[in-house]
mmCIF file of C-alpha atoms in Angstrom:
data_model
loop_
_atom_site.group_PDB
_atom_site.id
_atom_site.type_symbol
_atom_site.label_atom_id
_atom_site.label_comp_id
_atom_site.label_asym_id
_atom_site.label_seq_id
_atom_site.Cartn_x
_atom_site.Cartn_y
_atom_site.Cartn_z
ATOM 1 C CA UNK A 1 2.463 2.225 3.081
ATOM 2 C CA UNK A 2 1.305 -1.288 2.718
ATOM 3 C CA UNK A 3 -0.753 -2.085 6.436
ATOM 4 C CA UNK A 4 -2.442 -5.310 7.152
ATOM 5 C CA UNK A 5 -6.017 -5.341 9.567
ATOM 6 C CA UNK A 6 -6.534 -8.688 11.296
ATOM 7 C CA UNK A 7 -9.916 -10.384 12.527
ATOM 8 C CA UNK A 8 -11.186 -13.150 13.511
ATOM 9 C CA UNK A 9 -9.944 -14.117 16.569
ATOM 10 C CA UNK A 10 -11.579 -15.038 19.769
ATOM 11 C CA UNK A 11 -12.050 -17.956 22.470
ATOM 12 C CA UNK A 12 -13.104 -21.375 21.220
ATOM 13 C CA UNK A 13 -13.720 -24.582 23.019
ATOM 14 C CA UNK A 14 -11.111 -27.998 22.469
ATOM 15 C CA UNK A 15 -11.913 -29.405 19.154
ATOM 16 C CA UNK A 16 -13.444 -26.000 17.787
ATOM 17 C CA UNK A 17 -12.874 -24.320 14.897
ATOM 18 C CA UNK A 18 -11.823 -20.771 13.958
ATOM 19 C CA UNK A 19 -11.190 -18.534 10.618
ATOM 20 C CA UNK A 20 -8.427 -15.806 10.735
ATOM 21 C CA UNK A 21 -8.462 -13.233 8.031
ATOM 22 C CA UNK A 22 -5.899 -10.849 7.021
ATOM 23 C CA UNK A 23 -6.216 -7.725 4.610
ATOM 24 C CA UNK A 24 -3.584 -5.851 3.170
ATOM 25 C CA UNK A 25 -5.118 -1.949 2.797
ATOM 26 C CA UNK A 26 -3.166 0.664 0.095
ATOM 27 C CA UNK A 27 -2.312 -0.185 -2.987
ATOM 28 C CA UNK A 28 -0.759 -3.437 -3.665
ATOM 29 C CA UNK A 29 1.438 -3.949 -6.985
ATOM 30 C CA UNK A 30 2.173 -8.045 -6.127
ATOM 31 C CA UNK A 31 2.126 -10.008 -2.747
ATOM 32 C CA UNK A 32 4.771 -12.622 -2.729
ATOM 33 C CA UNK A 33 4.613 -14.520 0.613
ATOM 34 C CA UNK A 34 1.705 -14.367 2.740
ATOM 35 C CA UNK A 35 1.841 -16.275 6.375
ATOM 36 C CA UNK A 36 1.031 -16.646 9.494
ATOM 37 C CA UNK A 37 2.878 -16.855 12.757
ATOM 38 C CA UNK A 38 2.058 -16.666 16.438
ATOM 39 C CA UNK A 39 3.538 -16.059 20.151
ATOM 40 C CA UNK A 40 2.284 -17.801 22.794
ATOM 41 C CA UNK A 41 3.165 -16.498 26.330
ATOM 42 C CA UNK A 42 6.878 -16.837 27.270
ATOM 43 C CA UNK A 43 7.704 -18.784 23.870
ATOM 44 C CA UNK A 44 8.900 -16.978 20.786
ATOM 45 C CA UNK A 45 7.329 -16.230 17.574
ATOM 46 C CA UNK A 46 6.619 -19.313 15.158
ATOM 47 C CA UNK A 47 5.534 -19.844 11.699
ATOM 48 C CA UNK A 48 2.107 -21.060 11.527
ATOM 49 C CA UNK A 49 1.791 -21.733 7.416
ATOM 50 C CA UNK A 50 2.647 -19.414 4.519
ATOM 51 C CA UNK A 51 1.519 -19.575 1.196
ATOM 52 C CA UNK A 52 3.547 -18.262 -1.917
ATOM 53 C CA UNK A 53 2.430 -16.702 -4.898
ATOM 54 C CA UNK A 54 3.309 -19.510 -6.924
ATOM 55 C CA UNK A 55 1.136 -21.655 -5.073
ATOM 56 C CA UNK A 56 4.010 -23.532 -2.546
ATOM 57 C CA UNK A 57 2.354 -23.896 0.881
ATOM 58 C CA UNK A 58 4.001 -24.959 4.284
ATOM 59 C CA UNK A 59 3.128 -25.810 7.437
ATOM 60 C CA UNK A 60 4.226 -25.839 10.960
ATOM 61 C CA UNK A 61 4.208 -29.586 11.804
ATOM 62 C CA UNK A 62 2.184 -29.182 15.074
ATOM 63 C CA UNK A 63 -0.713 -28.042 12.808
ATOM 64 C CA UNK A 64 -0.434 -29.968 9.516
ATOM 65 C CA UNK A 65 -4.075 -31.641 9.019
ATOM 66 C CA UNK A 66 -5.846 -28.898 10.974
ATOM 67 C CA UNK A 67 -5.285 -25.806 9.342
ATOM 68 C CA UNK A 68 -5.088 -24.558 5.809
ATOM 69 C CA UNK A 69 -3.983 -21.860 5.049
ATOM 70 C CA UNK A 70 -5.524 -19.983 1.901
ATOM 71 C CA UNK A 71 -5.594 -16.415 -0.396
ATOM 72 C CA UNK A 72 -6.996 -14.097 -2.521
ATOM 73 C CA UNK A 73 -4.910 -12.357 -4.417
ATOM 74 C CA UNK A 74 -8.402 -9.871 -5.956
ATOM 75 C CA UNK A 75 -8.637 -8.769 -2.006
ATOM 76 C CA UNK A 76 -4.977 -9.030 -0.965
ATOM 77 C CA UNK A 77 -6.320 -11.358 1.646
ATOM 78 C CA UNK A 78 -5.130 -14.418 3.747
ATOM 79 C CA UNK A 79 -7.011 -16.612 5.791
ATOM 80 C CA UNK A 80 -5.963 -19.554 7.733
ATOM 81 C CA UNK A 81 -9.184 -22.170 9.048
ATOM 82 C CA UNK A 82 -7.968 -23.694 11.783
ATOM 83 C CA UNK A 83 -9.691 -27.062 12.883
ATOM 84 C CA UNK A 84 -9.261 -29.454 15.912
ATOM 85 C CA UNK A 85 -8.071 -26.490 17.842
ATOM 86 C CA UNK A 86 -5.935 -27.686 21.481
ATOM 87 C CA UNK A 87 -5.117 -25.578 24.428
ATOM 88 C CA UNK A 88 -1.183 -25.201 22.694
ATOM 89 C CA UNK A 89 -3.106 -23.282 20.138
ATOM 90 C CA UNK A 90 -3.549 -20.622 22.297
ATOM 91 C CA UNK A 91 -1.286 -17.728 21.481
ATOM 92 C CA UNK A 92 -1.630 -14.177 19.299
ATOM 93 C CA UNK A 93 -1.864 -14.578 15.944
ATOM 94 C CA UNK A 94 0.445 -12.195 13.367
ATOM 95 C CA UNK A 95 0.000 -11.999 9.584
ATOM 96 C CA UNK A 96 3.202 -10.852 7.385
ATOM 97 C CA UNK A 97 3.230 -10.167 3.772
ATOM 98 C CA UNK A 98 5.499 -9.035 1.687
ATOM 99 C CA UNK A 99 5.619 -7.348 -1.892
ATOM 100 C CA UNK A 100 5.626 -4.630 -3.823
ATOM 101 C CA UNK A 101 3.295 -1.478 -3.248
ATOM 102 C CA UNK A 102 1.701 0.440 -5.703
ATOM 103 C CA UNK A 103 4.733 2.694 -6.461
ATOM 104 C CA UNK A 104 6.924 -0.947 -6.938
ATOM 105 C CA UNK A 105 8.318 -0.695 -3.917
ATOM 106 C CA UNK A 106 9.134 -3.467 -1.583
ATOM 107 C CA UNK A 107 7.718 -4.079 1.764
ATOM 108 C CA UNK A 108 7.318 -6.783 4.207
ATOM 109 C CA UNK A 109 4.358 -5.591 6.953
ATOM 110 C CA UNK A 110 2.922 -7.306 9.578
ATOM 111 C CA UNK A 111 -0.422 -7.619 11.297
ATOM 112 C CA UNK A 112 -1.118 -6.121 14.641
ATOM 113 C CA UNK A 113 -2.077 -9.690 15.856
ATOM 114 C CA UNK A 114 -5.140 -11.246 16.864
ATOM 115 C CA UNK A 115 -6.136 -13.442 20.378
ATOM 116 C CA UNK A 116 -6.632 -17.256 19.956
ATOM 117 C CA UNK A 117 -7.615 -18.507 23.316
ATOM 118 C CA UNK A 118 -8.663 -22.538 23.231
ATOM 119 C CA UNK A 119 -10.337 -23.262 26.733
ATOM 120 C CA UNK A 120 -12.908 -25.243 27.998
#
């Protein structure tokens, strides 16, 4: 079973800046999508940015020209650097993948999210 670790997370000031990293552990055969979404308190779960394995990227527009979103397919990792952080940043970070495992079959797994808290 394909399981993805989070880190990264953590408080930041207005303006500050903050890397999120996602591993996928187990063996990985192929990784198509790999994104990001969060939930902020009371709002449902968004899409941050994903990244495809043929290279297609896509952003939320609330965050286009502050993060980038980025991946390794060696380490089955995704990272998203996220820039200019506001206040409406502030929710819990998930990471979702899916692929196929090591015994080709499919899965589609999820982080178990990380804190971003932008406060002065």
């Amino acid at each position: 079973q394909v399981q993805l670790v989070e880190s990264g997370g953590g408080l930041v000031q207005p303006g500050g800046s903050l890397r999120l990293s996602c591993a996928a552990s187990g063996i990985v055969f192929s990784i198509n999508a790999m994104g990001w979404y969060r939930q902020a308190p009371g709002k449902q779960r968004e899409l941050v940015a994903v990244t495809t394995s043929i290279g297609i990227t896509n952003y939320a527009d609330s965050v286009k020209g502050r993060f980038t979103i980025s991946r390794d397919n060696a380490k089955s990792t995704v990272y998203l650097q996220m820039n200019s952080l506001k206040p409406e940043d502030t929710a819990v970070y998930y990471c979702n993948m899916d692929g196929l495992d090591g015994r080709r079959r499919s899965f589609d797994s999820w982080g178990q999210g990380t804190q971003v808290t932008v406060s002065s």
